[in-house]
PDB file of C-alpha atoms in Angstrom:
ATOM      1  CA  UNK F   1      20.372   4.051-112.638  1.00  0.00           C
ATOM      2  CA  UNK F   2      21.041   6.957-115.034  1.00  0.00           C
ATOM      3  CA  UNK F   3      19.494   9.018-112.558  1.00  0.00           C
ATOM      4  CA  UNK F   4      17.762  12.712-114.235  1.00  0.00           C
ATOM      5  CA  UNK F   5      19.001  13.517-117.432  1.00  0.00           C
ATOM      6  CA  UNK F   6      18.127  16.170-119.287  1.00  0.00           C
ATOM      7  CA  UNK F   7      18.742  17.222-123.223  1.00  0.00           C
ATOM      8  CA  UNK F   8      19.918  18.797-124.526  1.00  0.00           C
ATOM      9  CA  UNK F   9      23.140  20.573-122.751  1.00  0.00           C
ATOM     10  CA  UNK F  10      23.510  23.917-124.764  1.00  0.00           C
ATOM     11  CA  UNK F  11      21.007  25.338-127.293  1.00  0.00           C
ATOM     12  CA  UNK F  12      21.305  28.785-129.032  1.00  0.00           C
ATOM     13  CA  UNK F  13      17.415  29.899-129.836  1.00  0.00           C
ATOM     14  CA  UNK F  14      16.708  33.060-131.993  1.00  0.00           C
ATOM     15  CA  UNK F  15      14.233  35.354-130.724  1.00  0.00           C
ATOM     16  CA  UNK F  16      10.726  33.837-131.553  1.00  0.00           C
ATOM     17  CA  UNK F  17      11.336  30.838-131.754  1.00  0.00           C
ATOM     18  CA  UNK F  18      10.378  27.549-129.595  1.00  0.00           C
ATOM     19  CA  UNK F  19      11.987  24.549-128.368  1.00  0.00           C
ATOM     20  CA  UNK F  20      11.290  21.567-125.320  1.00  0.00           C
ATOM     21  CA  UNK F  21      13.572  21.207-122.717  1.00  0.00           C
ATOM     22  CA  UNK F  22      13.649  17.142-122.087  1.00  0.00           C
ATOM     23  CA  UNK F  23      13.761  15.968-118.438  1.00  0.00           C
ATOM     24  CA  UNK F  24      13.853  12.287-117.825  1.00  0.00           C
ATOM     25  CA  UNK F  25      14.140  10.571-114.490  1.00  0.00           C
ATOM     26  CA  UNK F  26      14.631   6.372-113.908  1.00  0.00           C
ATOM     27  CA  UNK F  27      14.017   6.823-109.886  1.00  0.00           C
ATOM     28  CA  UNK F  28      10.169   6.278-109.880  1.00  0.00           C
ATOM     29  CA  UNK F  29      10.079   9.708-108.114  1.00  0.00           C
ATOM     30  CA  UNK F  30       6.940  10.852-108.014  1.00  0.00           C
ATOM     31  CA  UNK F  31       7.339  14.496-107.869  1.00  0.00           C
ATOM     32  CA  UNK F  32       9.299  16.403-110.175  1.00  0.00           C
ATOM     33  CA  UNK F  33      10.678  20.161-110.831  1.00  0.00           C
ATOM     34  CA  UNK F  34      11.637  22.651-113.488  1.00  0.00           C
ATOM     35  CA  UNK F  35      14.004  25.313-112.012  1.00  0.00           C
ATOM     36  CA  UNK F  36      15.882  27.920-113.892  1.00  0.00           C
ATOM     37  CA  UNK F  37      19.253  29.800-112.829  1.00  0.00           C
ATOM     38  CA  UNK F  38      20.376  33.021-113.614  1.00  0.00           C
ATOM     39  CA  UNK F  39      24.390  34.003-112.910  1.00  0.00           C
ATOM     40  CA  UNK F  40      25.022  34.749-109.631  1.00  0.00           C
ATOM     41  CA  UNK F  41      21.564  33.962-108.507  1.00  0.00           C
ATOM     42  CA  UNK F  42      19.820  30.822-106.897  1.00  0.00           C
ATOM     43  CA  UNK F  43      17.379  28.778-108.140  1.00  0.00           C
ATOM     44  CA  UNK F  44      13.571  29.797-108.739  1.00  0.00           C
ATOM     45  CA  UNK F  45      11.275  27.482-109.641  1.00  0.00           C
ATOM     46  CA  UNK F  46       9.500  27.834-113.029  1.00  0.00           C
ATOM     47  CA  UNK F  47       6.543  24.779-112.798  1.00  0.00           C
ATOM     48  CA  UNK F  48       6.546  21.283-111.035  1.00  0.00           C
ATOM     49  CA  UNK F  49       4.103  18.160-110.767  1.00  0.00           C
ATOM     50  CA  UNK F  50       3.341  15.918-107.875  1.00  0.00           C
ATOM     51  CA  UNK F  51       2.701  13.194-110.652  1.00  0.00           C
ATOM     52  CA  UNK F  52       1.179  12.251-113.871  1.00  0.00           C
ATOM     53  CA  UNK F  53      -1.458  14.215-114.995  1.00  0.00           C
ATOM     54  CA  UNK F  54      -0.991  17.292-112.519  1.00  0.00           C
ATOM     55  CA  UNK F  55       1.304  19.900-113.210  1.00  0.00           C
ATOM     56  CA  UNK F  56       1.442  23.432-111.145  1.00  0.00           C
ATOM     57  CA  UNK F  57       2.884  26.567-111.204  1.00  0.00           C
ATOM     58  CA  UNK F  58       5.929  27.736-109.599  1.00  0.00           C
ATOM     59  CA  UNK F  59       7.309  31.539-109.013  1.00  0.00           C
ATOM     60  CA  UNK F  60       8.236  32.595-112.368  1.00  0.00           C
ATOM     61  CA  UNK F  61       6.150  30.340-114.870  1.00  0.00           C
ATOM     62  CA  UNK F  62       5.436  33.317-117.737  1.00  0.00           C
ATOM     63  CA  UNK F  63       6.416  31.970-120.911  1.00  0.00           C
ATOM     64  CA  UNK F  64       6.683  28.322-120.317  1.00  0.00           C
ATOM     65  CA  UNK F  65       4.469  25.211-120.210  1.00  0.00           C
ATOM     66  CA  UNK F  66       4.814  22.008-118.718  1.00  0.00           C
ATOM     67  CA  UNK F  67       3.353  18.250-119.184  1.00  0.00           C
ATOM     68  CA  UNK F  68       3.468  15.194-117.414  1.00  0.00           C
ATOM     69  CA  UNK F  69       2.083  12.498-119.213  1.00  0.00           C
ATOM     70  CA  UNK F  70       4.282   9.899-117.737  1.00  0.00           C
ATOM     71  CA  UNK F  71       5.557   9.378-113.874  1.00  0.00           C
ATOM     72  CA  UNK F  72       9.156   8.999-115.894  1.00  0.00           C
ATOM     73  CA  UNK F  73       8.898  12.613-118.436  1.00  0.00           C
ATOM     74  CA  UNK F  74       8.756  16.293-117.211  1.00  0.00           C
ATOM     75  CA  UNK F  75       9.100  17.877-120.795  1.00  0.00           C
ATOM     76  CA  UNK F  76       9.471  21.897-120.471  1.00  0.00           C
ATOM     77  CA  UNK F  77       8.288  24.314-123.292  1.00  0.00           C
ATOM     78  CA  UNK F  78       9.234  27.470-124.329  1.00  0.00           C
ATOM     79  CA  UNK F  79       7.368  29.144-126.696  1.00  0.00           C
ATOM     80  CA  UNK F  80       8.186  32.786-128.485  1.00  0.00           C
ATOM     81  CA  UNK F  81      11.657  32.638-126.794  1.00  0.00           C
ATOM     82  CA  UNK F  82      12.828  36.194-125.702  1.00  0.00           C
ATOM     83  CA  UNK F  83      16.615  37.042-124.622  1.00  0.00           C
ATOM     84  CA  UNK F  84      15.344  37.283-120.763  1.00  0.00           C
ATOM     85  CA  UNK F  85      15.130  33.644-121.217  1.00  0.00           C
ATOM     86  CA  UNK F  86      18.622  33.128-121.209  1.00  0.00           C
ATOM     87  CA  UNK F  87      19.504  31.194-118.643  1.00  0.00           C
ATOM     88  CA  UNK F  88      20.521  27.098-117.150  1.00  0.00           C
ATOM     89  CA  UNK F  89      17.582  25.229-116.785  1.00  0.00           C
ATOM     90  CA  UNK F  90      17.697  22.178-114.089  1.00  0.00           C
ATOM     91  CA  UNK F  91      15.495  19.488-113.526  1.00  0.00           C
ATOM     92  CA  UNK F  92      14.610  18.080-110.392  1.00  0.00           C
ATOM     93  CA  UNK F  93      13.097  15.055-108.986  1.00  0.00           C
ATOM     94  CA  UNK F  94      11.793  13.444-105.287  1.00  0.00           C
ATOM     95  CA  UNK F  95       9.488  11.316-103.629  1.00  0.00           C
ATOM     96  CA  UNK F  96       6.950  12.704-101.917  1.00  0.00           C
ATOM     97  CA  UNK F  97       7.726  14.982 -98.300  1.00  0.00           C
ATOM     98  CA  UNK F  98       8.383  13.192 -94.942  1.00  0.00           C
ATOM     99  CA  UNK F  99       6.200  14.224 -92.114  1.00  0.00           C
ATOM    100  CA  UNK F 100       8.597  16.827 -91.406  1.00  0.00           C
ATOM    101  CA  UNK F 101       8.763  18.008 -94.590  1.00  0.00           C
ATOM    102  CA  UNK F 102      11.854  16.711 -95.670  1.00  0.00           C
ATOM    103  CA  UNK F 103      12.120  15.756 -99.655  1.00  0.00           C
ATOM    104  CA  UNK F 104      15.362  15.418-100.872  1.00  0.00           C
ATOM    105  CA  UNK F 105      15.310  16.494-104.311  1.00  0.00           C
ATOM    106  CA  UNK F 106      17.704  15.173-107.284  1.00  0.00           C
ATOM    107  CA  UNK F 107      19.344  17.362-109.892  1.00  0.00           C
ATOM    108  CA  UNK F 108      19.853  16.809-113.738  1.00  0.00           C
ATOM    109  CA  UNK F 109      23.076  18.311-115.317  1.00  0.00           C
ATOM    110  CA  UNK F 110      21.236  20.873-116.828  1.00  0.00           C
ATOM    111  CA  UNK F 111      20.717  22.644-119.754  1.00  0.00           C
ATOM    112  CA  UNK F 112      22.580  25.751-120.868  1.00  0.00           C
ATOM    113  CA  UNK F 113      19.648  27.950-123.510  1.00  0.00           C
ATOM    114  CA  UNK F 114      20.515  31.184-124.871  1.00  0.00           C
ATOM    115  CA  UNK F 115      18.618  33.316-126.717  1.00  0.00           C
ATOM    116  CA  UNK F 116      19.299  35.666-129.387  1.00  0.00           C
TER     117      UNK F 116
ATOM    118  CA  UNK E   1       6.580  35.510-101.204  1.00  0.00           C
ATOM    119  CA  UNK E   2       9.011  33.632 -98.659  1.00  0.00           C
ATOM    120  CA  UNK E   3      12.595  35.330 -98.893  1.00  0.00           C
ATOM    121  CA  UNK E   4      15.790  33.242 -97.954  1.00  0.00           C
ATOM    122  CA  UNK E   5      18.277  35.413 -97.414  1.00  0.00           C
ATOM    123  CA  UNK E   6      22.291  34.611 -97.779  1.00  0.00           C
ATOM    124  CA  UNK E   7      25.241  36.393 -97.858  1.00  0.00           C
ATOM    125  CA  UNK E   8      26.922  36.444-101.794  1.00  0.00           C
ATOM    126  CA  UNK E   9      30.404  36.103-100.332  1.00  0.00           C
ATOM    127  CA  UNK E  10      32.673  35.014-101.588  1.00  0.00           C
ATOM    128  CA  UNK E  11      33.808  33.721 -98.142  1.00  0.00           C
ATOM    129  CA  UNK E  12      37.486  32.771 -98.199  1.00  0.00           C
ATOM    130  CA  UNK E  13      39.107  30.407 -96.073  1.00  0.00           C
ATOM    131  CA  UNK E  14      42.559  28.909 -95.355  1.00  0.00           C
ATOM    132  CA  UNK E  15      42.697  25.154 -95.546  1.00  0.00           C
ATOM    133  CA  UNK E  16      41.636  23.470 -92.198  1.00  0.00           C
ATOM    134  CA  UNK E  17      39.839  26.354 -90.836  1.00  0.00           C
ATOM    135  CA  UNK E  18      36.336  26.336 -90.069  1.00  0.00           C
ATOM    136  CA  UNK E  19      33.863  27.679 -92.597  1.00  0.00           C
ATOM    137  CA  UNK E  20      30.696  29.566 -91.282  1.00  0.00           C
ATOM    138  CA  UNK E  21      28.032  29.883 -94.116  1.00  0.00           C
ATOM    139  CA  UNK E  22      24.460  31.392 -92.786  1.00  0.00           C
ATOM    140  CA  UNK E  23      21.207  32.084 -93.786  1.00  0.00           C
ATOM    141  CA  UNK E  24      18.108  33.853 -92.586  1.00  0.00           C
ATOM    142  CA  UNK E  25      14.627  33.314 -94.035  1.00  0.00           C
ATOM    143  CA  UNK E  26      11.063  35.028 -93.463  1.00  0.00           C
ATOM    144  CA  UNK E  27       8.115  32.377 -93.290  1.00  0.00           C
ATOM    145  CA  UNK E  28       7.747  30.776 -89.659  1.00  0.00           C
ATOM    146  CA  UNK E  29       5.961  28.079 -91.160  1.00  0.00           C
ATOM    147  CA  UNK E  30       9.121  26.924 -93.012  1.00  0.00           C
ATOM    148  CA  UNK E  31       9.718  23.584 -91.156  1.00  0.00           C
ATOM    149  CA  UNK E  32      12.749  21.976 -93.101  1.00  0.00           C
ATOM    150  CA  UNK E  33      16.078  23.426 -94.296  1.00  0.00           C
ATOM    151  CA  UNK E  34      18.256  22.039 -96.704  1.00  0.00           C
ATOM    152  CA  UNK E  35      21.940  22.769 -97.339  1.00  0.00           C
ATOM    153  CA  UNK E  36      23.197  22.328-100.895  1.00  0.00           C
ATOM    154  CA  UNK E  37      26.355  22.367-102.464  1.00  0.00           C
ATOM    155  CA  UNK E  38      26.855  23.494-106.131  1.00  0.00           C
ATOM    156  CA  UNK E  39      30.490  23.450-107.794  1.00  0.00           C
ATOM    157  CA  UNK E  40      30.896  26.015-110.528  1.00  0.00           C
ATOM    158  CA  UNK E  41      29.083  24.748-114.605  1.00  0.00           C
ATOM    159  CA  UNK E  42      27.522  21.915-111.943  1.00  0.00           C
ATOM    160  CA  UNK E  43      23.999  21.240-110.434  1.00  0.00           C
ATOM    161  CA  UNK E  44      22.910  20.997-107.332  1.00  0.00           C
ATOM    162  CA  UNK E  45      23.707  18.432-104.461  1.00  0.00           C
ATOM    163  CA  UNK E  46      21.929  17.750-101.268  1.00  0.00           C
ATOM    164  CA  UNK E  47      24.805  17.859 -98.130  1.00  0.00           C
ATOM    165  CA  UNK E  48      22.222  18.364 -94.940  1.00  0.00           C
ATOM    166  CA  UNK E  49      18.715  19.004 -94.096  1.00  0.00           C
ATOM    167  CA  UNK E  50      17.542  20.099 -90.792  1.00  0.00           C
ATOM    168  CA  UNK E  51      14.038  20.455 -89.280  1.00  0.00           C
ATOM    169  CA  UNK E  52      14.407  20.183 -85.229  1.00  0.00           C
ATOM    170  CA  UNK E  53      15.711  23.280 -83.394  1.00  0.00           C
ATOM    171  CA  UNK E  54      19.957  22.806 -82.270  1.00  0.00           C
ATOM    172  CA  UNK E  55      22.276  20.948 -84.460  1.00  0.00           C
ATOM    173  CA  UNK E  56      23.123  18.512 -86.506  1.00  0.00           C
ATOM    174  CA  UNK E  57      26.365  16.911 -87.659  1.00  0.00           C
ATOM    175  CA  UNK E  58      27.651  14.621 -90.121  1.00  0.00           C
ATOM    176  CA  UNK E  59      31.439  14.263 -91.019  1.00  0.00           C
ATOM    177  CA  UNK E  60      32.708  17.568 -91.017  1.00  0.00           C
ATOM    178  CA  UNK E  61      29.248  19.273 -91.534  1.00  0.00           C
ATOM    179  CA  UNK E  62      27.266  20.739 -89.237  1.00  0.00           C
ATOM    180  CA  UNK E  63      24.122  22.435 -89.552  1.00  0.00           C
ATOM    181  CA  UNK E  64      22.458  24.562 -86.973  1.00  0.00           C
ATOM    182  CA  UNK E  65      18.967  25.836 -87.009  1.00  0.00           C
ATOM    183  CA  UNK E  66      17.326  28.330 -84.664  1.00  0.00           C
ATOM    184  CA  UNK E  67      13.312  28.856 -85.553  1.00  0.00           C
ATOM    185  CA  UNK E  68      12.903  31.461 -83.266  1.00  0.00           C
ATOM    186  CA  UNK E  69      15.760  33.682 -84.804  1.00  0.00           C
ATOM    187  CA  UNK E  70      14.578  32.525 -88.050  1.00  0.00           C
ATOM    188  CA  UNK E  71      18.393  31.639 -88.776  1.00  0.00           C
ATOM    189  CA  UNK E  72      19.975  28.356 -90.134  1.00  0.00           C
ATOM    190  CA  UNK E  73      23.542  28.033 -90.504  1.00  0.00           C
ATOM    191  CA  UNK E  74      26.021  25.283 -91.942  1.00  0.00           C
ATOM    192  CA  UNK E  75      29.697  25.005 -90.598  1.00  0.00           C
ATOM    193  CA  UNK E  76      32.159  23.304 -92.619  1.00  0.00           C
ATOM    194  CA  UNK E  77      35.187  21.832 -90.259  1.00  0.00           C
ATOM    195  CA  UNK E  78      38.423  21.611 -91.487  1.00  0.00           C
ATOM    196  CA  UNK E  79      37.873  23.295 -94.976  1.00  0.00           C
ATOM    197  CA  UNK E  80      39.486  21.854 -97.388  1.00  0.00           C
ATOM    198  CA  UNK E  81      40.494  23.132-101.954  1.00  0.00           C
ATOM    199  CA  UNK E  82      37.667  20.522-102.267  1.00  0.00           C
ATOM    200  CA  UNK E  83      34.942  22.095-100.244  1.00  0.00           C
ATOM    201  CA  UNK E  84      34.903  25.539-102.775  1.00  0.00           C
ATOM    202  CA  UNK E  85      31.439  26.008-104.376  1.00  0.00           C
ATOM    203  CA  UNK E  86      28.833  27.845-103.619  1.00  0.00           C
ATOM    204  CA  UNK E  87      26.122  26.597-101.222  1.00  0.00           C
ATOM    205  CA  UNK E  88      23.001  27.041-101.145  1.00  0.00           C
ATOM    206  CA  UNK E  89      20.299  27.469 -98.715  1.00  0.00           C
ATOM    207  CA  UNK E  90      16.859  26.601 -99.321  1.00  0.00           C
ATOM    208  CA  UNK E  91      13.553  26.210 -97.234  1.00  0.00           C
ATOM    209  CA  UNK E  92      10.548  23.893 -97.901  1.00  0.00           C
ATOM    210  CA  UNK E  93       7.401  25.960 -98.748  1.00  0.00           C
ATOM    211  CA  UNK E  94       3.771  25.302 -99.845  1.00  0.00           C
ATOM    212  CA  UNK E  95       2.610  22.192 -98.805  1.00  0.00           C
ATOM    213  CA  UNK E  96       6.156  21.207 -98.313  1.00  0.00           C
ATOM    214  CA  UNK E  97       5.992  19.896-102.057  1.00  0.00           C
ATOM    215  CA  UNK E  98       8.466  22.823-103.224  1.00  0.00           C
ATOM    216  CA  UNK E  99      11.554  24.682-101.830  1.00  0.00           C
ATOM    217  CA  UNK E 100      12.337  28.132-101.917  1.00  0.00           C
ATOM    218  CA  UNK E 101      16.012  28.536-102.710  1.00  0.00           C
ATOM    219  CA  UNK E 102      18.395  31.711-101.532  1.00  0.00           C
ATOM    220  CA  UNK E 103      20.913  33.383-103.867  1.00  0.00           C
ATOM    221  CA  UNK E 104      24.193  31.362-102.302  1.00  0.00           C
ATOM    222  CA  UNK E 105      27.301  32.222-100.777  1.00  0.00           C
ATOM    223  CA  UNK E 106      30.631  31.056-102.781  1.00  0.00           C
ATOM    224  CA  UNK E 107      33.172  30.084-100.324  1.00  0.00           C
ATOM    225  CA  UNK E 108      36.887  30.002-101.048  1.00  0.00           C
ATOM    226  CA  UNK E 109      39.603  27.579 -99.579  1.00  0.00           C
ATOM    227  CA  UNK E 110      42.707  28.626 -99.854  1.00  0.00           C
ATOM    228  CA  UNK E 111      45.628  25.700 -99.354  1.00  0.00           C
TER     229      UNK E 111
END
């Protein structure tokens, strides 16, 4: 199993423009998770779906969008890229919480945007 | 907005001493806790997750959770040059479908 994998590893954007973040997952996870990472700070989650068809929003979702068209595919879209953009984006996937809430959730390498 | 709460560090440690790594976080409805560890241009890993009050141990891990304090903590026995990385703390929040992640604390082993 290849696991997540995400492409691509680096991209330099100019100001304006757009680009999709890939995020591809071979677990049959149903849930899956778009989190971005800022130096020296944790993770905050941007959007994430608990499957095909149904996306939602997580803490900091301005300026992105999401689809889920497939259990497999979690693209992420950026759109008018701005420098506070800047920043390593991680996917994530799981299967669905335990009864005690316990969802242990799998990382891609991630990908490495910045924006000038 | 649930807060989880860690100290930045960096925590240095000589190798084979015992690493102490904490975290505090606000929501009391937060019922699982996960321990992550994170080497530097890496992603995340899952080490522990802990939802019953006391501890927990595998290997030389050992979380400890106290709901009442609001406090989870992870020791790290024996640190070894290996076990530097940051960790990270993070909670399960709405509808357990998400977790909310804290800042993490590096930790340094020293030989």
């Amino acid at each position: 199993n290849a696991g997540v994998t995400q492409t691509p590893k680096f991209r330099i954007l100019k100001i304006g423009q757009s680009m999709t973040l890939q995020c591809a997952q071979d677990m049959n996870h149903n849930y899956m998770y778009w989190y971005r990472q800022d130096p020296g700070m944790g993770l905050k989650l941007i959007y994430y779906s608990v499957g095909a068809g149904i996306t939602d929003k997580g803490e900091v979702p301005n300026g992105y969008n999401v689809s889920r068209s497939t259990t497999e595919d979690f693209p992420l879209r950026l759109e008018l890229a701005a420098p506070s953009q800047t920043s390593v984006y991680f996917c994530a996937s799981s299967y669905p919480p335990t009864g005690t809430g316990v969802n242990e959730q799998f990382f891609g390498p991630g990908t490495r945007l910045t924006v000038l | 907005q649930k807060e989880v709460e860690q100290n930045s560090g960096p925590l240095s440690v000589p190798e084979g001493a015992i690493a102490s790594l904490n975290c505090t976080y606000s929501d009391r409805g937060s019922q699982s806790f996960f321990w992550y560890r994170q080497y530097s241009g890496k992603s995340p890993e899952l080490i522990m997750f802990i939802y019953s009050n006391g501890d927990k141990e595998d290997g030389r891990f050992t979380a400890q959770l106290n709901k009442a304090s609001q406090y989870v903590s992870l020791l790290i026995r024996d640190s070894q040059p290996s076990d530097s990385a940051t960790y990270l703390c993070a909670v399960n929040g709405e509808g357990y479908s998400t977790l909310t992640f804290g800042k993490g604390t590096m930790l340094l082993v020293s030989p």
